[in-house]
Amino acid sequence: MSITRPRQGRPRHTPPSDPGASAREQILDAAGALFVERGIASTSTRMIAERVGIRQASLYYHFATKEEILAELLATSVRPSLHMVERIQALVPERATPAAALYAVAAMDARTLCRTPYNIGTLYLLPEVRAERFDAFRAERGRLQESYGTLGALAAAEGVARSVPAERIGELLIQLVEVVIQIRRSREPQAADTDVIASSCLRLCGLGESEVAAARDESRVLLSRWV
Amino acid sequence: MSITRPRQGRPRHTPPSDPGASAREQILDAAGALFVERGIASTSTRMIAERVGIRQASLYYHFATKEEILAELLATSVRPSLHMVERIQALVPERATPAAALYAVAAMDARTLCRTPYNIGTLYLLPEVRAERFDAFRAERGRLQESYGTLGALAAAEGVARSVPAERIGELLIQLVEVVIQIRRSREPQAADTDVIASSCLRLCGLGESEVAAARDESRVLLSRWV
């Protein structure tokens, strides 16, 4: 792991985003940049090692294959939200209304997607990610979607809850929050985007403006006190 | 264009989806399958020609590069909806309420995405599609998004129209309809999905259940009479 020899081989294309990062973090960072810029098939472990400024052998000490790197990158885009949603769901209904919990989850998830390096959510649809070795990622995203469905169905106005099954609500809500991935392709997301997205999730469940406002206020207390 | 010599070269991997299709259509079909299965970088014009069962020279008669094929595939996924939205928008407000027009556009767009060969919407996020040569596709998707924003802002309840700018509404609505692309990755979309998606678009704009139901009924008349 001689990241102390950064000029080994060709010079790195770009400096690492954080010079204090560990070798492992630098590898993930460089791989994220290359996968998003060039696609997966056109990125090799040699290119990743060169971009970090380490030898390929040093990269293999941390990751056996580029697919292993990709699996970890995908996990970082969904796992924080999954942990969060499980903690927030546990507060319903004693300490949080479903609407406030849904607002909080959508806002936290949107913020996570705002911060993924190189907007790696753009990799979700790549054909390579359908392979079995990414089952773990897809299972985690599936659990997140299920939680959206559960919270959405609990929060939903009667007419919506009656006409839209929880599974469909989950599909729609996770998709709505993932608009962050599209936004980041054309502009920098703003703090206001998070509120618009979380509020839209509640409106999609049939909640009116006063209910949306109440859930927004309650979610702030919720996030500062319990999460 | 000797598609009359289908056994030239290696046998095709799969039969074309429609044996009566023109050579051009068969090339688009084969390319769509390969791009979605393998990604763009890993697909060559030679592979596309082999899959159709024609010589590479015959393929070049129709398309100069694989990027030209991709550009046409992307266009087919957005252009029908764009034509539709422009016709429907022209009916507002004299012959259609904004809510009914939005319902009709979302439903038609969802149906278009249900039918794209090989779910080619999965290519939207590929790094290659950011290249300049796909500006025309991105401009068309941008116009569709803008129309969603215009119709959404007109249809929106007062509280939503006041707090969410039309551009943001457009981003959210087009994203919501594109859930079809995600759905098709795991299951076959049903007719009911179209209604759930179009209704969700109206709810996201702050419309209540009776307004959603009225817009749905009106959109049926609209689509059968005017479009």
mmCIF file with all atom_site columns, C-alpha atoms in Angstrom, chain A residues 79-186:
data_model
loop_
_atom_site.group_PDB
_atom_site.id
_atom_site.type_symbol
_atom_site.label_atom_id
_atom_site.label_alt_id
_atom_site.label_comp_id
_atom_site.label_asym_id
_atom_site.label_entity_id
_atom_site.label_seq_id
_atom_site.pdbx_PDB_ins_code
_atom_site.Cartn_x
_atom_site.Cartn_y
_atom_site.Cartn_z
_atom_site.occupancy
_atom_site.B_iso_or_equiv
_atom_site.pdbx_formal_charge
_atom_site.auth_seq_id
_atom_site.auth_comp_id
_atom_site.auth_asym_id
_atom_site.auth_atom_id
_atom_site.pdbx_PDB_model_num
ATOM 1   C CA . ARG A 1 79  ? -26.588 1.803   3.482   1.00 0.00 ? 79  ARG A CA 1
ATOM 2   C CA . PRO A 1 80  ? -26.643 5.066   5.484   1.00 0.00 ? 80  PRO A CA 1
ATOM 3   C CA . SER A 1 81  ? -30.266 5.650   4.441   1.00 0.00 ? 81  SER A CA 1
ATOM 4   C CA . LEU A 1 82  ? -31.163 2.075   5.295   1.00 0.00 ? 82  LEU A CA 1
ATOM 5   C CA . HIS A 1 83  ? -29.735 2.386   8.825   1.00 0.00 ? 83  HIS A CA 1
ATOM 6   C CA . MET A 1 84  ? -31.529 5.686   9.242   1.00 0.00 ? 84  MET A CA 1
ATOM 7   C CA . VAL A 1 85  ? -34.873 4.394   8.036   1.00 0.00 ? 85  VAL A CA 1
ATOM 8   C CA . GLU A 1 86  ? -34.715 1.442   10.410  1.00 0.00 ? 86  GLU A CA 1
ATOM 9   C CA . ARG A 1 87  ? -34.056 3.709   13.390  1.00 0.00 ? 87  ARG A CA 1
ATOM 10  C CA . ILE A 1 88  ? -36.788 6.126   12.369  1.00 0.00 ? 88  ILE A CA 1
ATOM 11  C CA . GLN A 1 89  ? -39.327 3.367   11.653  1.00 0.00 ? 89  GLN A CA 1
ATOM 12  C CA . ALA A 1 90  ? -38.795 2.038   15.185  1.00 0.00 ? 90  ALA A CA 1
ATOM 13  C CA . LEU A 1 91  ? -40.107 5.364   16.554  1.00 0.00 ? 91  LEU A CA 1
ATOM 14  C CA . VAL A 1 92  ? -43.506 4.919   14.857  1.00 0.00 ? 92  VAL A CA 1
ATOM 15  C CA . PRO A 1 93  ? -46.137 5.284   16.229  1.00 0.00 ? 93  PRO A CA 1
ATOM 16  C CA . GLU A 1 94  ? -45.133 5.997   19.867  1.00 0.00 ? 94  GLU A CA 1
ATOM 17  C CA . ARG A 1 95  ? -42.657 8.772   19.271  1.00 0.00 ? 95  ARG A CA 1
ATOM 18  C CA . ALA A 1 96  ? -43.335 9.819   15.692  1.00 0.00 ? 96  ALA A CA 1
ATOM 19  C CA . THR A 1 97  ? -46.287 10.025  13.347  1.00 0.00 ? 97  THR A CA 1
ATOM 20  C CA . PRO A 1 98  ? -45.849 8.062   10.096  1.00 0.00 ? 98  PRO A CA 1
ATOM 21  C CA . ALA A 1 99  ? -45.959 11.332  8.134   1.00 0.00 ? 99  ALA A CA 1
ATOM 22  C CA . ALA A 1 100 ? -43.113 12.908  10.133  1.00 0.00 ? 100 ALA A CA 1
ATOM 23  C CA . ALA A 1 101 ? -41.114 9.682   9.917   1.00 0.00 ? 101 ALA A CA 1
ATOM 24  C CA . LEU A 1 102 ? -41.589 9.556   6.130   1.00 0.00 ? 102 LEU A CA 1
ATOM 25  C CA . TYR A 1 103 ? -40.587 13.203  5.790   1.00 0.00 ? 103 TYR A CA 1
ATOM 26  C CA . ALA A 1 104 ? -37.453 12.564  7.883   1.00 0.00 ? 104 ALA A CA 1
ATOM 27  C CA . VAL A 1 105 ? -36.478 9.444   5.921   1.00 0.00 ? 105 VAL A CA 1
ATOM 28  C CA . ALA A 1 106 ? -36.981 11.111  2.527   1.00 0.00 ? 106 ALA A CA 1
ATOM 29  C CA . ALA A 1 107 ? -34.996 14.186  3.605   1.00 0.00 ? 107 ALA A CA 1
ATOM 30  C CA . MET A 1 108 ? -32.095 12.117  5.003   1.00 0.00 ? 108 MET A CA 1
ATOM 31  C CA . ASP A 1 109 ? -32.046 9.836   1.965   1.00 0.00 ? 109 ASP A CA 1
ATOM 32  C CA . ALA A 1 110 ? -32.063 12.827  -0.414  1.00 0.00 ? 110 ALA A CA 1
ATOM 33  C CA . ARG A 1 111 ? -29.143 14.322  1.526   1.00 0.00 ? 111 ARG A CA 1
ATOM 34  C CA . THR A 1 112 ? -27.218 11.042  1.295   1.00 0.00 ? 112 THR A CA 1
ATOM 35  C CA . LEU A 1 113 ? -27.727 10.991  -2.477  1.00 0.00 ? 113 LEU A CA 1
ATOM 36  C CA . CYS A 1 114 ? -26.632 14.659  -2.655  1.00 0.00 ? 114 CYS A CA 1
ATOM 37  C CA . ARG A 1 115 ? -23.309 13.685  -1.117  1.00 0.00 ? 115 ARG A CA 1
ATOM 38  C CA . THR A 1 116 ? -22.352 10.442  -2.865  1.00 0.00 ? 116 THR A CA 1
ATOM 39  C CA . PRO A 1 117 ? -18.979 10.960  -4.541  1.00 0.00 ? 117 PRO A CA 1
ATOM 40  C CA . TYR A 1 118 ? -19.279 11.556  -8.290  1.00 0.00 ? 118 TYR A CA 1
ATOM 41  C CA . ASN A 1 119 ? -23.031 10.989  -8.082  1.00 0.00 ? 119 ASN A CA 1
ATOM 42  C CA . ILE A 1 120 ? -22.531 7.240   -8.142  1.00 0.00 ? 120 ILE A CA 1
ATOM 43  C CA . GLY A 1 121 ? -26.287 6.671   -8.131  1.00 0.00 ? 121 GLY A CA 1
ATOM 44  C CA . THR A 1 122 ? -25.934 7.047   -11.912 1.00 0.00 ? 122 THR A CA 1
ATOM 45  C CA . LEU A 1 123 ? -24.460 3.527   -11.812 1.00 0.00 ? 123 LEU A CA 1
ATOM 46  C CA . TYR A 1 124 ? -27.720 1.957   -10.551 1.00 0.00 ? 124 TYR A CA 1
ATOM 47  C CA . LEU A 1 125 ? -29.052 1.344   -14.040 1.00 0.00 ? 125 LEU A CA 1
ATOM 48  C CA . LEU A 1 126 ? -25.856 -0.019  -15.594 1.00 0.00 ? 126 LEU A CA 1
ATOM 49  C CA . PRO A 1 127 ? -26.283 -3.453  -17.147 1.00 0.00 ? 127 PRO A CA 1
ATOM 50  C CA . GLU A 1 128 ? -23.350 -4.737  -15.087 1.00 0.00 ? 128 GLU A CA 1
ATOM 51  C CA . VAL A 1 129 ? -25.234 -4.044  -11.829 1.00 0.00 ? 129 VAL A CA 1
ATOM 52  C CA . ARG A 1 130 ? -27.810 -6.684  -12.742 1.00 0.00 ? 130 ARG A CA 1
ATOM 53  C CA . ALA A 1 131 ? -25.155 -9.377  -12.176 1.00 0.00 ? 131 ALA A CA 1
ATOM 54  C CA . GLU A 1 132 ? -25.573 -11.715 -9.212  1.00 0.00 ? 132 GLU A CA 1
ATOM 55  C CA . ARG A 1 133 ? -22.547 -10.375 -7.417  1.00 0.00 ? 133 ARG A CA 1
ATOM 56  C CA . PHE A 1 134 ? -24.504 -7.183  -6.772  1.00 0.00 ? 134 PHE A CA 1
ATOM 57  C CA . ASP A 1 135 ? -27.420 -9.025  -5.161  1.00 0.00 ? 135 ASP A CA 1
ATOM 58  C CA . ALA A 1 136 ? -26.453 -7.565  -1.783  1.00 0.00 ? 136 ALA A CA 1
ATOM 59  C CA . PHE A 1 137 ? -26.799 -4.016  -3.073  1.00 0.00 ? 137 PHE A CA 1
ATOM 60  C CA . ARG A 1 138 ? -30.108 -4.734  -4.752  1.00 0.00 ? 138 ARG A CA 1
ATOM 61  C CA . ALA A 1 139 ? -31.390 -6.433  -1.598  1.00 0.00 ? 139 ALA A CA 1
ATOM 62  C CA . GLU A 1 140 ? -30.486 -3.354  0.473   1.00 0.00 ? 140 GLU A CA 1
ATOM 63  C CA . ARG A 1 141 ? -32.140 -1.012  -1.997  1.00 0.00 ? 141 ARG A CA 1
ATOM 64  C CA . GLY A 1 142 ? -35.134 -3.369  -1.924  1.00 0.00 ? 142 GLY A CA 1
ATOM 65  C CA . ARG A 1 143 ? -35.341 -3.109  1.883   1.00 0.00 ? 143 ARG A CA 1
ATOM 66  C CA . LEU A 1 144 ? -35.177 0.678   1.679   1.00 0.00 ? 144 LEU A CA 1
ATOM 67  C CA . GLN A 1 145 ? -37.988 0.629   -0.901  1.00 0.00 ? 145 GLN A CA 1
ATOM 68  C CA . GLU A 1 146 ? -40.041 -1.650  1.347   1.00 0.00 ? 146 GLU A CA 1
ATOM 69  C CA . SER A 1 147 ? -39.643 0.750   4.261   1.00 0.00 ? 147 SER A CA 1
ATOM 70  C CA . TYR A 1 148 ? -40.797 3.608   2.048   1.00 0.00 ? 148 TYR A CA 1
ATOM 71  C CA . GLY A 1 149 ? -43.844 1.517   1.206   1.00 0.00 ? 149 GLY A CA 1
ATOM 72  C CA . THR A 1 150 ? -44.613 0.708   4.845   1.00 0.00 ? 150 THR A CA 1
ATOM 73  C CA . LEU A 1 151 ? -44.247 4.307   6.038   1.00 0.00 ? 151 LEU A CA 1
ATOM 74  C CA . GLY A 1 152 ? -46.050 5.669   2.975   1.00 0.00 ? 152 GLY A CA 1
ATOM 75  C CA . ALA A 1 153 ? -49.017 3.338   3.451   1.00 0.00 ? 153 ALA A CA 1
ATOM 76  C CA . LEU A 1 154 ? -49.234 4.277   7.147   1.00 0.00 ? 154 LEU A CA 1
ATOM 77  C CA . ALA A 1 155 ? -49.008 7.989   6.377   1.00 0.00 ? 155 ALA A CA 1
ATOM 78  C CA . ALA A 1 156 ? -51.339 7.919   3.367   1.00 0.00 ? 156 ALA A CA 1
ATOM 79  C CA . ALA A 1 157 ? -54.720 9.592   3.268   1.00 0.00 ? 157 ALA A CA 1
ATOM 80  C CA . GLU A 1 158 ? -57.572 7.084   3.279   1.00 0.00 ? 158 GLU A CA 1
ATOM 81  C CA . GLY A 1 159 ? -58.381 7.375   -0.436  1.00 0.00 ? 159 GLY A CA 1
ATOM 82  C CA . VAL A 1 160 ? -54.779 6.740   -1.431  1.00 0.00 ? 160 VAL A CA 1
ATOM 83  C CA . ALA A 1 161 ? -54.216 3.926   1.056   1.00 0.00 ? 161 ALA A CA 1
ATOM 84  C CA . ARG A 1 162 ? -57.331 2.225   -0.314  1.00 0.00 ? 162 ARG A CA 1
ATOM 85  C CA . SER A 1 163 ? -56.369 2.525   -3.993  1.00 0.00 ? 163 SER A CA 1
ATOM 86  C CA . VAL A 1 164 ? -52.578 2.141   -3.995  1.00 0.00 ? 164 VAL A CA 1
ATOM 87  C CA . PRO A 1 165 ? -50.903 -0.960  -2.438  1.00 0.00 ? 165 PRO A CA 1
ATOM 88  C CA . ALA A 1 166 ? -47.919 -0.350  -0.119  1.00 0.00 ? 166 ALA A CA 1
ATOM 89  C CA . GLU A 1 167 ? -45.514 -1.974  -2.620  1.00 0.00 ? 167 GLU A CA 1
ATOM 90  C CA . ARG A 1 168 ? -46.506 0.521   -5.318  1.00 0.00 ? 168 ARG A CA 1
ATOM 91  C CA . ILE A 1 169 ? -46.171 3.444   -2.892  1.00 0.00 ? 169 ILE A CA 1
ATOM 92  C CA . GLY A 1 170 ? -42.651 2.227   -2.038  1.00 0.00 ? 170 GLY A CA 1
ATOM 93  C CA . GLU A 1 171 ? -41.661 2.058   -5.713  1.00 0.00 ? 171 GLU A CA 1
ATOM 94  C CA . LEU A 1 172 ? -42.905 5.596   -6.318  1.00 0.00 ? 172 LEU A CA 1
ATOM 95  C CA . LEU A 1 173 ? -41.380 7.169   -3.207  1.00 0.00 ? 173 LEU A CA 1
ATOM 96  C CA . ILE A 1 174 ? -37.861 5.756   -3.667  1.00 0.00 ? 174 ILE A CA 1
ATOM 97  C CA . GLN A 1 175 ? -37.992 6.828   -7.313  1.00 0.00 ? 175 GLN A CA 1
ATOM 98  C CA . LEU A 1 176 ? -39.067 10.337  -6.320  1.00 0.00 ? 176 LEU A CA 1
ATOM 99  C CA . VAL A 1 177 ? -36.168 10.734  -3.872  1.00 0.00 ? 177 VAL A CA 1
ATOM 100 C CA . GLU A 1 178 ? -33.741 9.452   -6.500  1.00 0.00 ? 178 GLU A CA 1
ATOM 101 C CA . VAL A 1 179 ? -34.542 12.561  -8.545  1.00 0.00 ? 179 VAL A CA 1
ATOM 102 C CA . VAL A 1 180 ? -31.433 13.862  -6.746  1.00 0.00 ? 180 VAL A CA 1
ATOM 103 C CA . ILE A 1 181 ? -29.355 11.676  -9.074  1.00 0.00 ? 181 ILE A CA 1
ATOM 104 C CA . GLN A 1 182 ? -30.924 13.371  -12.120 1.00 0.00 ? 182 GLN A CA 1
ATOM 105 C CA . ILE A 1 183 ? -30.646 16.850  -10.591 1.00 0.00 ? 183 ILE A CA 1
ATOM 106 C CA . ARG A 1 184 ? -26.929 16.384  -9.954  1.00 0.00 ? 184 ARG A CA 1
ATOM 107 C CA . ARG A 1 185 ? -26.375 15.643  -13.644 1.00 0.00 ? 185 ARG A CA 1
ATOM 108 C CA . SER A 1 186 ? -27.386 19.170  -14.575 1.00 0.00 ? 186 SER A CA 1
#
